[in-house]
CSV table of C-alpha atoms in Angstrom, one decimal:
chain,number,residue,atom,x,y,z
M,1,MET,CA,-263.6,-263.9,-197.0
M,2,ALA,CA,-261.5,-260.6,-197.8
M,3,SER,CA,-260.7,-259.7,-200.8
M,4,LYS,CA,-257.1,-259.0,-201.1
M,5,PRO,CA,-256.1,-255.0,-200.5
M,6,GLN,CA,-255.4,-253.8,-204.8
M,7,LYS,CA,-251.7,-253.1,-204.9
M,8,SER,CA,-251.5,-249.3,-206.8
M,9,PRO,CA,-250.2,-249.1,-210.2
M,10,HIS,CA,-248.0,-246.5,-208.9
M,11,ALA,CA,-246.3,-248.3,-205.9
M,12,SER,CA,-244.1,-250.3,-208.5
M,13,VAL,CA,-242.7,-246.8,-209.9
M,14,ASP,CA,-242.0,-245.4,-206.6
M,15,ARG,CA,-240.4,-248.5,-205.7
M,16,ALA,CA,-238.1,-248.3,-208.5
M,17,ASP,CA,-237.6,-244.2,-208.1
M,18,MET,CA,-236.8,-244.9,-204.3
M,19,LEU,CA,-233.6,-247.2,-205.7
M,20,VAL,CA,-232.4,-245.6,-207.7
M,21,ASP,CA,-232.7,-242.9,-205.4
M,22,ARG,CA,-230.9,-245.1,-202.6
M,23,TRP,CA,-228.0,-246.4,-205.5
M,24,LEU,CA,-227.6,-242.9,-206.1
M,25,GLN,CA,-226.7,-242.2,-202.1
M,26,ASN,CA,-224.7,-245.0,-201.9
M,27,PRO,CA,-224.5,-247.8,-204.6
M,28,GLN,CA,-222.9,-250.7,-201.9
M,29,ALA,CA,-226.1,-250.0,-199.7
M,30,LEU,CA,-228.2,-252.5,-202.2
M,31,ASP,CA,-228.3,-256.6,-202.3
M,32,LYS,CA,-227.7,-258.1,-205.6
M,33,ALA,CA,-231.6,-258.0,-206.2
M,34,SER,CA,-232.3,-254.7,-205.8
M,35,LEU,CA,-228.5,-254.1,-207.8
M,36,ALA,CA,-230.8,-256.1,-210.5
M,37,VAL,CA,-233.7,-253.6,-210.4
M,38,VAL,CA,-231.8,-250.4,-211.2
M,39,TYR,CA,-229.7,-251.7,-213.9
M,40,GLU,CA,-232.9,-252.9,-216.1
M,41,ILE,CA,-234.2,-249.5,-214.9
M,42,ILE,CA,-230.3,-248.3,-216.0
M,43,GLU,CA,-230.7,-249.9,-219.3
M,44,LYS,CA,-234.2,-249.0,-220.4
M,45,TRP,CA,-233.6,-244.7,-219.9
M,46,ARG,CA,-230.5,-245.5,-221.8
M,47,GLU,CA,-232.1,-247.3,-224.5
M,48,ARG,CA,-235.1,-244.6,-224.4
M,49,LEU,CA,-232.3,-241.7,-224.4
M,50,TYR,CA,-231.5,-242.4,-227.7
M,51,SER,CA,-234.6,-243.3,-229.1
M,52,ILE,CA,-235.9,-240.7,-232.2
M,53,SER,CA,-239.6,-242.3,-231.2
M,54,TRP,CA,-239.3,-242.5,-227.6
M,55,PHE,CA,-238.0,-238.3,-227.8
M,56,MET,CA,-241.2,-238.0,-230.7
M,57,ARG,CA,-243.7,-239.6,-228.4
M,58,CYS,CA,-243.0,-236.9,-225.2
M,59,VAL,CA,-243.0,-234.4,-227.3
M,60,SER,CA,-246.3,-235.0,-229.0
M,61,GLU,CA,-247.8,-235.8,-225.4
M,62,THR,CA,-246.5,-232.2,-223.9
M,63,VAL,CA,-248.6,-230.4,-226.5
M,64,ALA,CA,-251.6,-232.6,-226.9
M,65,ARG,CA,-252.3,-232.1,-223.4
M,66,MET,CA,-251.9,-228.2,-224.0
M,67,ALA,CA,-253.6,-228.3,-227.0
M,68,ASN,CA,-256.5,-230.0,-225.8
M,69,GLU,CA,-256.6,-227.4,-222.4
M,70,GLU,CA,-256.6,-225.2,-224.5
M,71,GLU,CA,-259.6,-226.4,-226.5
M,72,ASN,CA,-260.8,-227.6,-223.3
M,73,CYS,CA,-261.5,-231.3,-225.1
M,74,LYS,CA,-260.0,-234.6,-225.0
M,75,GLY,CA,-258.9,-237.3,-227.6
M,76,ARG,CA,-256.1,-238.0,-229.3
M,77,PHE,CA,-254.3,-234.6,-230.8
M,78,TRP,CA,-251.8,-236.0,-233.6
M,79,GLU,CA,-253.4,-238.0,-236.3
M,80,GLY,CA,-250.1,-239.7,-237.4
M,81,ARG,CA,-246.5,-241.4,-237.1
M,82,PHE,CA,-244.1,-238.9,-237.2
M,83,LYS,CA,-241.3,-239.0,-240.2
M,84,SER,CA,-237.2,-239.9,-239.9
M,85,GLN,CA,-235.3,-238.7,-242.6
M,86,ALA,CA,-231.3,-239.6,-242.4
M,87,LEU,CA,-229.6,-236.4,-243.9
M,88,LEU,CA,-226.5,-238.0,-245.4
M,89,ASP,CA,-224.0,-235.7,-246.3
M,90,GLY,CA,-223.8,-231.3,-246.5
M,91,ALA,CA,-225.9,-231.1,-249.7
M,92,ALA,CA,-229.0,-232.7,-247.9
M,93,LEU,CA,-228.6,-231.1,-244.5
M,94,LEU,CA,-228.7,-227.3,-246.4
M,95,SER,CA,-231.5,-228.7,-248.1
M,96,CYS,CA,-234.0,-229.7,-245.4
M,97,MET,CA,-232.7,-226.4,-242.9
M,98,ALA,CA,-233.9,-224.5,-246.2
M,99,TYR,CA,-237.2,-226.6,-246.4
M,100,VAL,CA,-238.0,-226.2,-242.3
M,101,ASP,CA,-237.1,-222.6,-242.8
M,102,LEU,CA,-239.5,-221.5,-246.0
M,103,ASN,CA,-242.3,-223.5,-244.2
M,104,PRO,CA,-243.9,-220.6,-243.4
M,105,LEU,CA,-243.5,-218.9,-247.3
M,106,ARG,CA,-244.0,-222.0,-248.9
M,107,ALA,CA,-248.2,-221.8,-247.8
M,108,SER,CA,-248.2,-218.6,-247.8
M,109,LEU,CA,-248.7,-217.6,-244.6
M,110,GLU,CA,-246.1,-215.3,-244.3
M,111,GLN,CA,-244.3,-213.2,-246.8
M,112,ASP,CA,-240.7,-212.5,-245.0
M,113,LEU,CA,-238.3,-214.4,-243.4
M,114,ILE,CA,-238.7,-211.7,-240.7
M,115,ASP,CA,-242.4,-212.5,-240.0
M,116,SER,CA,-241.8,-216.4,-240.2
M,117,ASP,CA,-241.8,-216.9,-236.1
M,118,PHE,CA,-240.7,-220.0,-234.8
M,119,THR,CA,-238.5,-220.8,-236.9
M,120,SER,CA,-234.7,-221.1,-237.1
M,121,ILE,CA,-233.7,-218.4,-239.8
M,122,GLN,CA,-235.9,-215.6,-237.9
M,123,GLN,CA,-233.7,-216.8,-234.5
M,124,ARG,CA,-230.7,-216.5,-236.9
M,125,LEU,CA,-231.4,-213.1,-237.9
M,126,TYR,CA,-232.1,-211.9,-234.7
M,127,ASP,CA,-228.9,-213.3,-233.6
M,128,VAL,CA,-227.5,-211.1,-236.0
M,129,ALA,CA,-229.7,-208.0,-235.0
M,130,LYS,CA,-229.6,-207.7,-231.6
M,131,TYR,CA,-226.3,-206.4,-231.0
M,132,LYS,CA,-227.2,-203.5,-233.2
M,133,ASN,CA,-227.3,-199.8,-231.6
M,134,ASN,CA,-228.8,-198.4,-234.4
M,135,LYS,CA,-231.7,-201.0,-235.4
M,136,ASN,CA,-233.3,-200.4,-239.0
M,137,LYS,CA,-237.2,-201.0,-239.4
M,138,ASP,CA,-236.9,-204.9,-240.1
M,139,GLU,CA,-235.1,-205.0,-237.2
M,140,LYS,CA,-237.5,-203.2,-234.8
M,141,ARG,CA,-240.2,-205.6,-236.0
M,142,LEU,CA,-238.1,-208.3,-236.1
M,143,GLN,CA,-237.4,-207.4,-232.1
M,144,SER,CA,-241.0,-207.1,-231.5
M,145,ARG,CA,-241.7,-210.1,-233.2
M,146,VAL,CA,-239.1,-212.6,-231.0
M,147,ASN,CA,-240.6,-210.6,-227.8
M,148,LYS,CA,-244.1,-212.2,-228.7
M,149,GLN,CA,-242.9,-215.3,-229.0
M,150,ARG,CA,-241.0,-214.9,-225.6
M,151,GLN,CA,-244.5,-213.8,-223.9
M,152,ILE,CA,-246.0,-216.9,-225.8
M,153,LYS,CA,-243.7,-219.0,-223.9
M,154,THR,CA,-244.3,-217.4,-220.1
M,155,LEU,CA,-247.9,-217.7,-221.1
M,156,LEU,CA,-247.5,-221.3,-221.8
M,157,ARG,CA,-245.5,-221.8,-218.7
M,158,LEU,CA,-242.5,-222.5,-221.5
M,159,SER,CA,-239.8,-220.2,-220.7
M,160,SER,CA,-238.4,-221.8,-217.8
M,161,LEU,CA,-237.5,-225.0,-220.3
M,162,PRO,CA,-233.8,-225.0,-221.2
M,163,GLU,CA,-233.3,-224.4,-225.2
M,164,ALA,CA,-230.5,-226.0,-227.2
M,165,PRO,CA,-228.3,-223.3,-229.5
M,166,LEU,CA,-228.6,-222.9,-233.5
M,167,MET,CA,-225.5,-225.2,-234.7
M,168,PRO,CA,-223.0,-222.2,-235.4
M,169,PHE,CA,-222.1,-221.8,-239.3
M,170,SER,CA,-218.5,-223.1,-239.9
M,171,GLY,CA,-218.0,-221.4,-243.6
M,172,SER,CA,-216.2,-224.6,-244.5
M,173,ALA,CA,-217.6,-227.4,-247.0
M,174,GLN,CA,-214.7,-229.5,-244.8
M,175,SER,CA,-216.4,-229.3,-241.8
M,176,SER,CA,-218.1,-232.1,-239.8
M,177,GLU,CA,-222.1,-231.6,-239.9
M,178,HIS,CA,-221.6,-232.7,-236.1
M,179,CYS,CA,-219.9,-230.0,-234.7
M,180,ALA,CA,-221.0,-227.0,-237.0
M,181,LEU,CA,-222.8,-226.2,-240.4
M,182,PRO,CA,-220.5,-226.8,-243.6
M,183,PHE,CA,-220.9,-223.6,-244.9
M,184,SER,CA,-221.0,-219.3,-243.7
M,185,ARG,CA,-224.0,-217.8,-242.1
M,186,SER,CA,-224.4,-214.9,-245.7
M,187,ASP,CA,-224.5,-217.9,-247.5
M,188,TYR,CA,-226.9,-219.5,-246.6
M,189,PHE,CA,-229.2,-216.1,-245.5
M,190,ASP,CA,-228.6,-215.7,-249.0
M,191,LEU,CA,-230.1,-218.5,-250.4
M,192,VAL,CA,-232.8,-218.7,-248.2
M,193,ASP,CA,-234.3,-214.9,-249.0
M,194,ARG,CA,-233.6,-215.7,-252.6
M,195,THR,CA,-235.4,-218.8,-252.3
M,196,GLY,CA,-238.2,-216.9,-249.8
M,197,ARG,CA,-239.0,-214.4,-252.7
M,198,LEU,CA,-239.5,-217.6,-255.8
M,199,PHE,CA,-241.8,-218.9,-253.4
M,200,CYS,CA,-243.9,-215.4,-252.7
M,201,GLU,CA,-243.0,-213.9,-256.2
M,202,HIS,CA,-244.4,-217.4,-257.7
M,203,LYS,CA,-241.7,-218.0,-260.0
M,204,THR,CA,-240.3,-221.3,-261.3
M,205,GLY,CA,-236.5,-220.5,-260.4
M,206,PHE,CA,-233.5,-218.8,-260.6
M,207,ILE,CA,-232.7,-217.5,-263.9
M,208,ALA,CA,-229.1,-218.0,-265.1
M,209,ASP,CA,-227.5,-215.3,-263.0
M,210,THR,CA,-228.9,-214.8,-259.7
M,211,VAL,CA,-228.1,-218.9,-259.0
M,212,PRO,CA,-226.3,-218.3,-255.0
M,213,PRO,CA,-223.0,-220.0,-254.9
M,214,ILE,CA,-223.3,-222.6,-252.3
M,215,LEU,CA,-225.9,-224.4,-254.8
M,216,GLU,CA,-223.5,-224.5,-256.8
M,217,ARG,CA,-220.7,-225.5,-254.1
M,218,PHE,CA,-222.9,-228.4,-253.2
M,219,GLY,CA,-223.4,-229.4,-256.4
M,220,VAL,CA,-226.8,-228.5,-256.2
M,221,ASP,CA,-228.6,-228.3,-259.5
M,222,ALA,CA,-230.5,-224.9,-259.3
M,223,LYS,CA,-232.9,-225.5,-262.0
M,224,HIS,CA,-235.0,-228.1,-260.1
M,225,TRP,CA,-234.2,-226.4,-256.8
M,226,LEU,CA,-237.3,-225.2,-256.1
M,227,GLN,CA,-239.2,-228.3,-256.5
M,228,HIS,CA,-236.9,-229.8,-254.9
M,229,ILE,CA,-237.7,-227.7,-251.7
M,230,LYS,CA,-241.6,-227.9,-252.3
M,231,PHE,CA,-241.4,-231.2,-252.3
M,232,PHE,CA,-238.9,-232.3,-250.4
M,233,ASN,CA,-240.3,-234.2,-247.3
M,234,LEU,CA,-242.0,-236.0,-250.3
M,235,ASN,CA,-240.0,-237.6,-252.8
M,236,TYR,CA,-237.8,-239.7,-250.0
M,237,SER,CA,-238.2,-242.4,-248.0
M,238,PHE,CA,-236.1,-243.0,-245.2
M,239,CYS,CA,-233.1,-241.0,-246.3
M,240,ILE,CA,-231.6,-238.3,-248.3
M,241,GLY,CA,-228.0,-237.2,-250.3
M,242,ARG,CA,-226.4,-238.1,-253.0
M,243,VAL,CA,-227.5,-241.1,-255.0
M,244,GLU,CA,-224.4,-243.2,-253.8
M,245,ARG,CA,-224.5,-242.3,-250.4
M,246,MET,CA,-227.8,-243.3,-250.4
M,247,ARG,CA,-227.0,-246.6,-251.6
M,248,HIS,CA,-224.2,-247.5,-249.4
M,249,PHE,CA,-226.3,-246.1,-246.0
M,250,VAL,CA,-229.1,-248.9,-247.3
M,251,ALA,CA,-226.5,-251.4,-247.6
M,252,ILE,CA,-225.1,-250.6,-244.0
M,253,ALA,CA,-228.7,-250.7,-243.0
M,254,ASP,CA,-229.9,-254.1,-244.5
M,255,ARG,CA,-233.2,-252.2,-246.1
M,256,GLY,CA,-234.9,-251.5,-249.1
M,257,LEU,CA,-234.1,-248.1,-250.6
M,258,GLY,CA,-237.4,-246.8,-251.0
M,259,LYS,CA,-237.9,-244.0,-253.2
M,260,GLY,CA,-235.9,-240.7,-253.6
M,261,LEU,CA,-232.9,-242.0,-256.1
M,262,SER,CA,-234.4,-240.6,-258.7
M,263,SER,CA,-234.9,-237.8,-257.1
M,264,ALA,CA,-231.4,-237.2,-255.8
M,265,ALA,CA,-229.4,-237.9,-259.6
M,266,LYS,CA,-231.7,-235.4,-260.8
M,267,ILE,CA,-230.7,-232.7,-257.8
M,268,PHE,CA,-227.6,-234.1,-256.5
M,269,HIS,CA,-224.6,-233.6,-259.2
C-alpha cells in the first residue's frame, strides 16, 4: 500500500501568505472560510506587534544567529530571559536612561562618554557636534568612533535596517514621557557626565555643592544616587517609580509588589 505523501512543513505558512496577499489585493474575492483564516492571522500578528516577549524573541534570534555564524558554532546563545520593568514617572525614566548610558563606565570598559560605543549618550553628543564646522580634538575623536560603528553595521549587513530616532528633549518636567523627555539636553548631559566622573574616580557620591540641578527638580536624593545607578536593575522587580506610583501600578496590575519599595522610598522624594 503506497504511503501518503508527506505534507511540507511550510505548506500552511505559504498558503496563509497567499491568502493575505489576495486579501490585500481584493478582500471581496475571498470566501468566508478564507476570510476567517486571514482574520485569524491578522489577530495573531496584532498580538505579536504589541508583545515585548515576541519582540525580544525576534531580536535575540537575530543576534544569536549572527554570533553563532561568527563563532562557527551552533546552540543557544542567550542563557536567560529578558527583564521588563515599567518606568512609572520622570524620575524613573531619568534613572533608567542614566543607568543604560553609563554601562560602559560602570563596568570599567571605558573612561569617557565619547568612547562609550553604541550608547544613546554617545549618539546624542555626536548629534550636537556634527553640525560644528570647527571641531575640537574630542569631537573629532567622537566622529571617528561613530564612523567605525557605521562600518561595523555595514559589515554585519545591518546598515540597511531602519533606525528609530532618539526621543527629543523637551526641557519641561510637565511633558508627557510618550512625546518627549521631560528634561533638557544640557541638564541630562551634565548629570551623566558628573555621574560618570564619579565612577571613573571611584568616589562614593556628590559633595553638597556639586549636586546636579536635575536631581533636585525630580526629587531624587543625591546622597543615594550613585548606589541607585550602580544597582538599578537589581533593586526593583517589575516597576520603578515613587512609592505611591508603585502601589497604584500593582493595584491596577493585580499582582504583588515584589521588591523595590524600600529602594524607591530611599531615592525618590
